[in-house]
XYZ file of C-alpha atoms in Angstrom:
607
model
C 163.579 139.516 91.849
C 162.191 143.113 91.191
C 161.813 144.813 94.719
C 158.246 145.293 95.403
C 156.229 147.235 98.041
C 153.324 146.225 100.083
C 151.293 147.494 102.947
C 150.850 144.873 105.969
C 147.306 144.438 104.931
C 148.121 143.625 101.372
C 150.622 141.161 102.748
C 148.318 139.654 105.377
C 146.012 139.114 102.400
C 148.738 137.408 100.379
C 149.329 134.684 103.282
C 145.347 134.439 103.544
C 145.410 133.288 99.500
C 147.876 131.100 99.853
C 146.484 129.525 102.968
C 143.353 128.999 101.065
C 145.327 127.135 98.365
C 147.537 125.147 100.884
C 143.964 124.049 102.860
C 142.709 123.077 99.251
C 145.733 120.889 98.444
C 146.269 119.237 101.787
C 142.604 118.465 102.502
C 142.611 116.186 99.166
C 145.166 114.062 100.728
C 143.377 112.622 103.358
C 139.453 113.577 102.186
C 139.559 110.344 100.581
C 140.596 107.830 103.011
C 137.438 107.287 104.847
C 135.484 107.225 101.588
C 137.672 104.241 99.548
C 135.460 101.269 101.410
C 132.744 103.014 99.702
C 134.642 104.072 96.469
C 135.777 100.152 95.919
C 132.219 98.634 96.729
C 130.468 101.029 93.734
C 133.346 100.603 91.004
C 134.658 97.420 92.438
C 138.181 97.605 92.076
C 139.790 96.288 95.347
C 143.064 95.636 93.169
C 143.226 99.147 92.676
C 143.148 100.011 96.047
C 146.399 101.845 96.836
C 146.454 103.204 93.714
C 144.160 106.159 94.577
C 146.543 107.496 96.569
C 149.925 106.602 94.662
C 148.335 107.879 91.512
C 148.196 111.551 93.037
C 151.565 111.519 95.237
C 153.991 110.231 91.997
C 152.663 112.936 90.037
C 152.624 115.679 92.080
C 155.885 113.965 93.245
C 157.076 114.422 89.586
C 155.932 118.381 88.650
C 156.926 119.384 92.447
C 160.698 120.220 91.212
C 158.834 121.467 87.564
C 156.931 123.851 88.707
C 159.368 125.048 91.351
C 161.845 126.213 88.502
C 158.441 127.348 86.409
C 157.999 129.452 89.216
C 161.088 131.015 89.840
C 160.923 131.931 85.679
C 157.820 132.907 85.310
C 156.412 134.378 88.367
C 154.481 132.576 90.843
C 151.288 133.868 90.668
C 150.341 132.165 86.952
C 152.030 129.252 87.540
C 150.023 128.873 91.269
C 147.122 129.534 88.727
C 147.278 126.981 86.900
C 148.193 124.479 88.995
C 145.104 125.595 90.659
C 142.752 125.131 87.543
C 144.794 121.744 86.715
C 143.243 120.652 90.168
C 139.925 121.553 89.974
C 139.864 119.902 86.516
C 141.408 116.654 88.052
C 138.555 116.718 91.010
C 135.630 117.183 88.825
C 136.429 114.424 86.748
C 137.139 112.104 89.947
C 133.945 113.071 90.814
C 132.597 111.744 86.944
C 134.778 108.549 87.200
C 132.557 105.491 86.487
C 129.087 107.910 85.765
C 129.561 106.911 82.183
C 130.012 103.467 82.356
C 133.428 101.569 80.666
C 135.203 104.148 78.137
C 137.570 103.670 75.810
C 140.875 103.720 77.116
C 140.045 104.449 80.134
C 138.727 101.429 80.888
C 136.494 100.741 83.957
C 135.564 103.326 86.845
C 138.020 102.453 89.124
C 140.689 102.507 86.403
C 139.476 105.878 85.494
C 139.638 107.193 89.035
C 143.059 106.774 89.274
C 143.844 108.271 85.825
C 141.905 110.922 87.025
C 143.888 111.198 90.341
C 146.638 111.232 88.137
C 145.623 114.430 86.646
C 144.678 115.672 89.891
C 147.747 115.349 91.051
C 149.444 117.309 88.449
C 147.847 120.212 89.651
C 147.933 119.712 93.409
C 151.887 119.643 92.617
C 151.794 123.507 92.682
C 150.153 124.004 95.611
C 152.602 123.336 98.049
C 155.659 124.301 96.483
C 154.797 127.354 95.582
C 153.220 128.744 99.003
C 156.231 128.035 100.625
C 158.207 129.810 97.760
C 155.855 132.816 98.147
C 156.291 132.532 101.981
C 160.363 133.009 101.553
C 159.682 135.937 98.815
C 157.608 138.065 101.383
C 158.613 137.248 105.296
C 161.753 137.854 106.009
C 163.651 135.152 107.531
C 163.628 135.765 111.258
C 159.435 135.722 111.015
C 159.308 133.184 108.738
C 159.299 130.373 111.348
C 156.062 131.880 112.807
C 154.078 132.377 109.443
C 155.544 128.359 108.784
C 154.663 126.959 111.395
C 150.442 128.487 110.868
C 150.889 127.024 107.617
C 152.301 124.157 109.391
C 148.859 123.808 111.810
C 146.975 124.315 108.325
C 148.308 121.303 107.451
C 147.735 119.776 110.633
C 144.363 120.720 110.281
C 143.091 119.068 106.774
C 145.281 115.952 107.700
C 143.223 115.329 111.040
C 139.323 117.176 109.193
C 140.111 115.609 105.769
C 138.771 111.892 106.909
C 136.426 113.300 109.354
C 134.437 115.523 106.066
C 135.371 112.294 103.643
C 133.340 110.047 105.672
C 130.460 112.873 106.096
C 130.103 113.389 102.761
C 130.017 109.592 102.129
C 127.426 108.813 104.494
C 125.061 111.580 104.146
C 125.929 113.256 100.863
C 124.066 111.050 98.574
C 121.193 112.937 96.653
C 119.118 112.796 94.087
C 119.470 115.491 90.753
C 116.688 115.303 87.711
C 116.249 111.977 88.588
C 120.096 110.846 88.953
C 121.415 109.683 92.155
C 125.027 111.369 93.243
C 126.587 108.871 95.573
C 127.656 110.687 98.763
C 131.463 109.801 97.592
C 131.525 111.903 95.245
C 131.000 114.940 97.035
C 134.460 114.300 98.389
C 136.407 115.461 95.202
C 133.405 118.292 94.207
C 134.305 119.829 97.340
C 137.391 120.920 96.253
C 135.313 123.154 93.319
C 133.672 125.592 95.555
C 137.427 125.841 97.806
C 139.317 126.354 94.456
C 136.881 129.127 93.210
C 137.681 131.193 96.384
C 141.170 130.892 96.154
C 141.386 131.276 92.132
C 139.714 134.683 93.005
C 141.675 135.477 95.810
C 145.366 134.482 94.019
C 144.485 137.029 90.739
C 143.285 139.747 92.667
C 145.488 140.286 95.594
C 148.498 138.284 94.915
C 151.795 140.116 92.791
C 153.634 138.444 90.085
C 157.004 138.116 92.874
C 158.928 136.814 89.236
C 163.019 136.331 89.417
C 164.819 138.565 87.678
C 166.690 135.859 85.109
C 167.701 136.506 81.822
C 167.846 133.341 80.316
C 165.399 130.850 78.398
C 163.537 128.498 80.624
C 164.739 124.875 79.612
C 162.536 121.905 81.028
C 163.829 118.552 81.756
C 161.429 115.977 80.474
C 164.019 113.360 80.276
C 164.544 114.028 83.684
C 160.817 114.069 84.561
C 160.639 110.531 82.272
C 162.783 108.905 84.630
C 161.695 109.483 87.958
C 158.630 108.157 86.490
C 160.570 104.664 85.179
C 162.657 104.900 88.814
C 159.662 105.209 91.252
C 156.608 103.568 89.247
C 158.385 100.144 89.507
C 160.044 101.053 92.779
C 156.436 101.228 94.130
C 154.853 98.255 92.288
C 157.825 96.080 93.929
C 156.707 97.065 97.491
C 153.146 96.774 96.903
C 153.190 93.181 95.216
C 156.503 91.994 97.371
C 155.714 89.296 99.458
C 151.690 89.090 98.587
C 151.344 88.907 94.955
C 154.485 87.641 93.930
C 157.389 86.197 96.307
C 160.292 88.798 97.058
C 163.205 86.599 95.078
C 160.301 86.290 91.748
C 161.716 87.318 88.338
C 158.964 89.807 88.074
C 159.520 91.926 91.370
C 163.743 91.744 90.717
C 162.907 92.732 87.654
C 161.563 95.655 89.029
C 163.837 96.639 91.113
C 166.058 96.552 88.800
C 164.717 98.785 86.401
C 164.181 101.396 88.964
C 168.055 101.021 89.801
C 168.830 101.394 86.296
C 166.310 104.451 85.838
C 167.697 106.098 88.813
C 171.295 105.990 87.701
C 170.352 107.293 84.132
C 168.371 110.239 86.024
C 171.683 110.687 87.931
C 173.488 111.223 85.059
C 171.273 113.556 82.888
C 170.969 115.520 85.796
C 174.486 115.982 85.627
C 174.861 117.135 82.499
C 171.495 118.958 81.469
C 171.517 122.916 82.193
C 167.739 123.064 83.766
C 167.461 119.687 85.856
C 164.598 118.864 87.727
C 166.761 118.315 90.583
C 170.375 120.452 90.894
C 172.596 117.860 92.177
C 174.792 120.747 92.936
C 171.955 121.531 96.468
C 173.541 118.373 97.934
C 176.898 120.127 98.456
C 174.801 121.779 100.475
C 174.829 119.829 103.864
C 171.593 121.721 105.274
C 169.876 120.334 101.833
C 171.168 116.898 102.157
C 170.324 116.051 105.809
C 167.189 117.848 105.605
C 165.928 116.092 102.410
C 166.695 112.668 103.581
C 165.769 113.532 107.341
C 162.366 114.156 105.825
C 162.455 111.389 103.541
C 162.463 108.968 106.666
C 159.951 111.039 108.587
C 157.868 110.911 106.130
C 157.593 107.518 105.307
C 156.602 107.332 109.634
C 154.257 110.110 109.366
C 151.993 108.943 106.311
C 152.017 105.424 107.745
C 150.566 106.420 111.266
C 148.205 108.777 109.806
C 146.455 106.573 106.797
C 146.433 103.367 108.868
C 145.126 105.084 112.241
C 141.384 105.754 110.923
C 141.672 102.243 109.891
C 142.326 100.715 113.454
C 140.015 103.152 114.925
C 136.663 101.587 112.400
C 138.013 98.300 112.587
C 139.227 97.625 116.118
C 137.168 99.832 118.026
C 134.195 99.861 115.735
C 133.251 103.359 115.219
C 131.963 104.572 111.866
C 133.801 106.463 108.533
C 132.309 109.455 110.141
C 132.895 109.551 113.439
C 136.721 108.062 112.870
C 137.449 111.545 111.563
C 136.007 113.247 114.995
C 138.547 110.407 117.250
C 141.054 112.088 115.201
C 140.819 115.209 116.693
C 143.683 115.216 119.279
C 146.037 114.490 116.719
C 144.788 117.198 114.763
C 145.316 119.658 118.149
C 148.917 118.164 118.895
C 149.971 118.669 115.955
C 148.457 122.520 115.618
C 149.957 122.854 118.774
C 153.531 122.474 118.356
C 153.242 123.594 114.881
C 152.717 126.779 116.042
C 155.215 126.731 119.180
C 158.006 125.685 117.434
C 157.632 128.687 115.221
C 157.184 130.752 118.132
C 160.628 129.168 120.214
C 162.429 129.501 116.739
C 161.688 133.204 116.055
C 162.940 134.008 120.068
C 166.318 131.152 120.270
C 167.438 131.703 116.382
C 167.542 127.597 116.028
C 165.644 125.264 114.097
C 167.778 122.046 115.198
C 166.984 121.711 118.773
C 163.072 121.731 117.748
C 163.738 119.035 115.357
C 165.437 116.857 117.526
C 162.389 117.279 120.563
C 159.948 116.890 117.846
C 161.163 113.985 116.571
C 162.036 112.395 120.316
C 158.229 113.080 121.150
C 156.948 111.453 117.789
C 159.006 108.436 118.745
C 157.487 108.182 122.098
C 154.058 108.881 120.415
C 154.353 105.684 118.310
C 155.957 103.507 120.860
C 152.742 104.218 122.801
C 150.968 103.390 119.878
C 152.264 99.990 119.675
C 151.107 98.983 123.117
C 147.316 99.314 122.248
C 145.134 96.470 121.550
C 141.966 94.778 120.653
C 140.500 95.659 124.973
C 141.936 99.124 124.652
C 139.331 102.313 124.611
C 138.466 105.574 122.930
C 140.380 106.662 125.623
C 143.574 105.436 125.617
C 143.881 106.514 121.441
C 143.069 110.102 122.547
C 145.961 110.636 124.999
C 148.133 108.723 122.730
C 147.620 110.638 119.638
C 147.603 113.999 121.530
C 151.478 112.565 122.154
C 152.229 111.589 118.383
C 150.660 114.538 117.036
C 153.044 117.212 119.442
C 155.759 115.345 117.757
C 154.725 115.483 113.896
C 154.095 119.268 114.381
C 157.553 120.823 113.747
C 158.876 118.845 110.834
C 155.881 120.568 109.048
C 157.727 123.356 108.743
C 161.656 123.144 110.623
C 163.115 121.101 107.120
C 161.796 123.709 104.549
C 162.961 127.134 107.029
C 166.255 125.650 107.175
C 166.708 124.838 103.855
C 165.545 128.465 102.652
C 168.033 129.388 105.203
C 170.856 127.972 103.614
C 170.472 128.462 100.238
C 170.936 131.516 98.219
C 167.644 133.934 97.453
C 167.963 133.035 93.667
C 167.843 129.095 94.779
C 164.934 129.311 96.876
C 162.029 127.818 94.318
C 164.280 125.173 93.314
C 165.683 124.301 96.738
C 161.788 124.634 98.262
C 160.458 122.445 95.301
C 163.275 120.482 95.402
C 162.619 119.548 99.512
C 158.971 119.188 98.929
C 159.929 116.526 96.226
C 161.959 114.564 98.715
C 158.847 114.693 101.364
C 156.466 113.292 98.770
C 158.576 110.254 97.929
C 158.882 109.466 101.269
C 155.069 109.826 101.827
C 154.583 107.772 98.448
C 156.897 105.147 99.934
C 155.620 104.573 103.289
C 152.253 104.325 101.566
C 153.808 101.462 99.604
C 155.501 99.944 102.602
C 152.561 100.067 105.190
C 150.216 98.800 102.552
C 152.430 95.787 102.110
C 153.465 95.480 105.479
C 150.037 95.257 106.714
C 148.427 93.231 103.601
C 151.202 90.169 104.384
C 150.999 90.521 108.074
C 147.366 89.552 107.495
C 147.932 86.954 105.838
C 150.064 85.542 108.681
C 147.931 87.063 111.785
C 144.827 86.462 110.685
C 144.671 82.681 110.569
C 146.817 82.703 114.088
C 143.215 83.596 115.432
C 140.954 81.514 113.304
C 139.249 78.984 115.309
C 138.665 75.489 113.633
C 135.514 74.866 111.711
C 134.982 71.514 111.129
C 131.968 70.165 109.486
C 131.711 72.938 107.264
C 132.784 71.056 103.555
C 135.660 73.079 102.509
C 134.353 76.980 103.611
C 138.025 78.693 104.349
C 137.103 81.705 106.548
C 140.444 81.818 107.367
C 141.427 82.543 103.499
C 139.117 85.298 103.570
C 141.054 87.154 106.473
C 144.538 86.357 105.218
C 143.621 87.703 101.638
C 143.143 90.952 103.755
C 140.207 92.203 101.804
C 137.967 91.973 104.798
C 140.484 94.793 105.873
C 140.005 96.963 103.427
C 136.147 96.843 102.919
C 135.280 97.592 106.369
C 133.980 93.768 107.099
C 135.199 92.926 109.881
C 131.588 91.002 110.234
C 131.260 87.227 109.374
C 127.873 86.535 110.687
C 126.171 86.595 107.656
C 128.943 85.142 105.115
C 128.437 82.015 108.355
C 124.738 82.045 108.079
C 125.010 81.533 104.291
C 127.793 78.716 104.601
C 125.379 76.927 107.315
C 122.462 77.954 105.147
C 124.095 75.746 102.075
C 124.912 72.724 104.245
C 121.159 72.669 105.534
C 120.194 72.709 102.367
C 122.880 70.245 100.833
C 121.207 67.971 103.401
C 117.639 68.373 102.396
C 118.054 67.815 98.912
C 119.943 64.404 99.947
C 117.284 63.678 102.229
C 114.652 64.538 99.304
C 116.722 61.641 96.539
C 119.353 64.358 94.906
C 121.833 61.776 93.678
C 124.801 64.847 94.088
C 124.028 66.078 97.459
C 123.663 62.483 98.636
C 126.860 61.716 97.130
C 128.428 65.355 99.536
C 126.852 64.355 102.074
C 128.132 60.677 102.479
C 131.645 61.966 101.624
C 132.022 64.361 103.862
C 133.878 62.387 107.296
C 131.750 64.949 109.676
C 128.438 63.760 108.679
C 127.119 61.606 111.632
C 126.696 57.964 110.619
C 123.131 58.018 111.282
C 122.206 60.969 109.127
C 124.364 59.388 106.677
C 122.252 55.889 107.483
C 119.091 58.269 106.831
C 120.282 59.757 103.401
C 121.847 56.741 102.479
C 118.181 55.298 102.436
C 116.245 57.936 101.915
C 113.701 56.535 99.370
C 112.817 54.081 102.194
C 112.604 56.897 105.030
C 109.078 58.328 106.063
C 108.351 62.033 105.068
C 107.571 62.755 108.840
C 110.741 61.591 110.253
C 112.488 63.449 107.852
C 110.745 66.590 108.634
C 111.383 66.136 112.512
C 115.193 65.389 111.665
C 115.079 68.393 109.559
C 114.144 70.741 111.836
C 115.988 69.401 114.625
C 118.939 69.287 112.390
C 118.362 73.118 111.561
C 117.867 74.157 115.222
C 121.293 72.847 115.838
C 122.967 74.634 112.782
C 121.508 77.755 113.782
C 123.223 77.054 117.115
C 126.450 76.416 115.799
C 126.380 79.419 113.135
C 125.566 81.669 116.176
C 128.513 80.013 118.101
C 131.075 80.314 115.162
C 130.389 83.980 114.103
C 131.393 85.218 117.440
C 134.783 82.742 117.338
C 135.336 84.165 113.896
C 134.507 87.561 114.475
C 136.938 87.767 117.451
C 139.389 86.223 115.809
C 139.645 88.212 112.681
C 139.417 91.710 115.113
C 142.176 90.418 117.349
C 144.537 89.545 113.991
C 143.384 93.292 112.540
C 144.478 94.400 115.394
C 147.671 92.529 115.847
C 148.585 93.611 112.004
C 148.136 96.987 112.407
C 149.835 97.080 115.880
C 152.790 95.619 113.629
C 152.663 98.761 111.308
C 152.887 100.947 114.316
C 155.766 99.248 115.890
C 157.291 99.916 111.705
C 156.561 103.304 112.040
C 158.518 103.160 115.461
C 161.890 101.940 113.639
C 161.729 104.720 110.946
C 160.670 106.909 113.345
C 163.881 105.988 115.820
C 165.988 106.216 112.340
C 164.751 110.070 111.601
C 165.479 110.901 115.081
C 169.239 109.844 114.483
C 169.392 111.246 110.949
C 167.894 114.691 112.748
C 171.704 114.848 114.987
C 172.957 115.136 111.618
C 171.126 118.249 110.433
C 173.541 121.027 110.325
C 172.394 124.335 112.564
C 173.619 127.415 111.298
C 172.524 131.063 111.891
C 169.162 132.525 110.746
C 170.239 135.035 107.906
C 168.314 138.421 108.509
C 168.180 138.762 104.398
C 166.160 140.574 102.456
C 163.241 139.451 101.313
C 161.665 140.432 97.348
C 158.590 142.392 99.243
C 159.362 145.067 101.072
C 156.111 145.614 103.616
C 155.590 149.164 104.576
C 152.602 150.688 107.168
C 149.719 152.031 104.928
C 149.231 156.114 104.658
């Protein structure tokens, strides 16, 4: 890379752009947790649930390595640039989704949200990668940690505000324009316009080209990119339908699996044997690389699953709303900014990243294993103290895995080997989300009917189904009062129209074995009985309904909060065992000096 001068001011400016970008990016992936209840109940596609999110982690999980090696060829200001745009195009037309109605192709608006995601995520690739790449071009290594670990709290930040603004904007964002209603959902993804403008503006007028100096035609890999489609689309549909949709041993999920085996092998291969893969095989010779990548992998997979399913327990368990879920979040948010920032500060001063990693990691193990003794009784309280725990643990593998991989590759390697890293951290985001969602979607359907109480007299209603199907879950409705009412509502009624000569409802009525025998003596001559006595046994019968309704909803109601809270405290005790598994894997993670290189920006004090 051509050697390039800068003044600390110009350089401070640099960081700012790039934190603007990184902000943009992160905030998207957790903006919209709070708002999917919402999201599902306008374009009504519970099916499609998880596949908000999975939409925009495989592809950005796909162009990560892309636009790392576009990067390194090109310069990473216009590829940062268009990534940018790419984004802003993807969240305006999430925004759009379903406005229009069914289109062709697209299909439906919840099909169209997470095409549009899709897209979204094709541009939210660049983000990340390349702000650490531009990070490693213009602090020199033995800073580095420092500036990491503030883009680190950045991180920290959106992950912890992102639901908090989601569920804002949902609840009070709706408005009215020339006499068209804007749901207050859709200010989640239009958000991201007025945030991209800033740092589009910032990126082309302060930011340098910081280009490699290589002399060779830039080759991309779109066989490669092809199959880590065909290797992780499947992968994912296996975990999400496993066990739920379709049993584990089923033809259709082996099938699956197996052509994500294949796919990966065939990926494997090409990138053996191609001269620009997505992926240089030849980093895992690299020990730093390998441990790193698949420490991260596994941390991960812990880390996405505590943070999308917490918001979740906090609504459902302890009943507070989309909005003010985000604000409970807030310790986490501080933990986590916390020891971001520390463990930049302790690496700078000891020159090691690995004895961070492994205190990091023992402290987001404890975090989780405190998780996992909550429950339906607990308070506000005791989730406050416990995230400030989890959250000082996630802190430093925001930023410990990517300074010592940049550490231990060569300068010309760094794009690829950042991009490369990144990659590996967005599969194992994009597969916890696919485990936890399954995990907690059959736990359900096994916890949720534990708590049920019995409901007999009720002519086939199956509350209990409702709970195990999970949906209640992931609407928000925890609530069965009213779905009771109506149930009670219809056998009232069912009874009144037998009392009143309706040959069917006579015929339910006497069939059903909880009918007392002498309102089925009643309906059974109901021609014969006198209008007044069955008024009075109408209204005495209704009274005791009422009763009974009353009496059920609160059984029901506790029952389906205690299961909730049962299944998630299963996820949590999950995340523990991955969590337990990174913390070994970290032992692993080779420590080796901080290199006091060069960087491509030489900083110099202004005249």
């Amino acid at each position: 890379m051509t050697q390039i001068t800068i003044t600390p001011r110009e350089r401070n400016l640099i960081l700012g752009s790039i934190m603007v970008v990184m902000l943009l990016g992160a905030l998207d992936q957790t903006i919209v947790s709070t708002a999917m209840p919402r999201i599902i109940e306008q374009l009504k596609g519970l099916e499609l649930y998880s596949w908000v999110t999975t939409a925009y982690m495989l592809s950005s999980t796909v162009m990560v390595p892309i636009y790392g090696k576009l990067s390194d060829l090109y310069g990473r200001k216009p590829i940062m640039i268009i990534g940018v745009i790419i984004f802003l195009l993807g969240s305006m037309l999430c925004g759009l989704a379903g406005e229009f109605g069914t289109l062709p192709l697209l299909g439906d608006g919840m099909t169209q949200l997470v095409v549009f995601r899709a897209i979204q995520g094709l541009g939210g690739a660049a983000l990340f990668t390349i702000a650490f790449a531009v990070i490693a071009d213009i602090v020199p290594i033995e800073e580095r940690s420092k500036i990491q670990g503030l883009f680190g709290a950045v991180f920290g930040l959106s992950s912890v505000v992102g639901p908090f603004i989601g569920g804002f904007l949902t609840d009070h964002g709706t408005m009215h324009f020339l006499g068209h209603e804007i749901a207050g959902w859709r200010w989640v993804f239009y958000v991201n316009l007025p945030i991209g403008i800033i740092s589009l503006y910032m990126l082309v007028t302060h930011m340098p080209l910081l280009k490699m100096s290589l002399e060779k035609k830039p080759r991309i890999d779109y066989v490669g990119a092809g199959l880590i489609i065909t290797t992780f689309v499947p992968l994912l549909l296996a975990l999400t339908w496993g066990g739920h949709a379709y049993p584990w041993d089923s033809a259709r999920i082996l099938s699956l699996f197996g052509v994500s085996l294949v796919s990966l092998v065939l990926f494997l291969i090409t990138e053996s044997r191609v001269k620009e893969p997505i992926i240089h095989l030849a980093l895992f010779r690299n020990k730093v690389f390998t441990m790193s990548s698949i420490t991260s992998i596994v941390i991960n997979m812990a880390f996405m699953g505590a943070l999308m399913f917490l918001p979740l327990f906090m609504q459902q368990v302890l009943g507070i709303s989309a909005t003010n879920s985000g604000t409970t979040m807030l310790p986490l948010m501080f933990g986590m900014i916390f020891s971001s920032i520390i463990s930049g500060t302790i690496i700078a001063r000891i020159k090691k990243y690995l004895p961070v990693l492994i205190v990091g990691n023992l402290i987001m193990v404890l975090g989780l294993f405190l998780l996992t003794t909550v429950s339906v009784n607990s308070t506000q309280w005791d989730m406050v103290w416990r995230m400030v725990i989890l959250g000082l643990g996630l802190g430093p593998a925001q930023s410990v895995f990517t300074l010592a991989v940049q550490n231990a590759v060569k300068p010309t390697e760094i794009g690829v080997a950042t991009s490369a890293s990144q990659f590996f951290r967005q599969i194992g985001g994009t597969i916890g989300v696919a485990i936890f969602g399954t995990v907690l979607t059959n736990t359900l359907t096994t916890e949720v009917p534990k708590h049920m109480p019995s409901m007999p007299g009720l002519q086939g209603q199956s509350f209990s189904g409702f709970g195990g199907e999970g949906s209640a879950a992931l609407t928000g409705n925890l609530d069965m009062t009213a779905q009771v009412k109506k149930a009670f509502d219809e056998q009232y009624a069912t009874i009144k129209n037998a009392l009143n000569g309706d040959q069917k409802a006579q015929a339910a009525v006497l069939a059903d074995p909880q009918t007392p025998e002498q309102l089925k003596t009643l309906v059974s001559n109901a021609d014969r009985t006198p209008a007044a006595m069955k008024t009075q046994v109408l209204a005495q019968l209704k009274t005791s309904l009422d009763q009974q309704a009353k009496e059920l909803a609160v059984k029901l109601n506790a029952g389906l909060k205690e299961g909730f809270a049962v299944s998630i405290i299963h996820l949590f005790w999950a995340g523990l065992y991955i969590s337990l598994l990174a913390l070994l894997l970290s032992f692993f993670v080779p420590q080796i000096p901080l290199k006091n290189r060069e960087t491509a920006v030489r900083t110099v004090a202004a005249d």
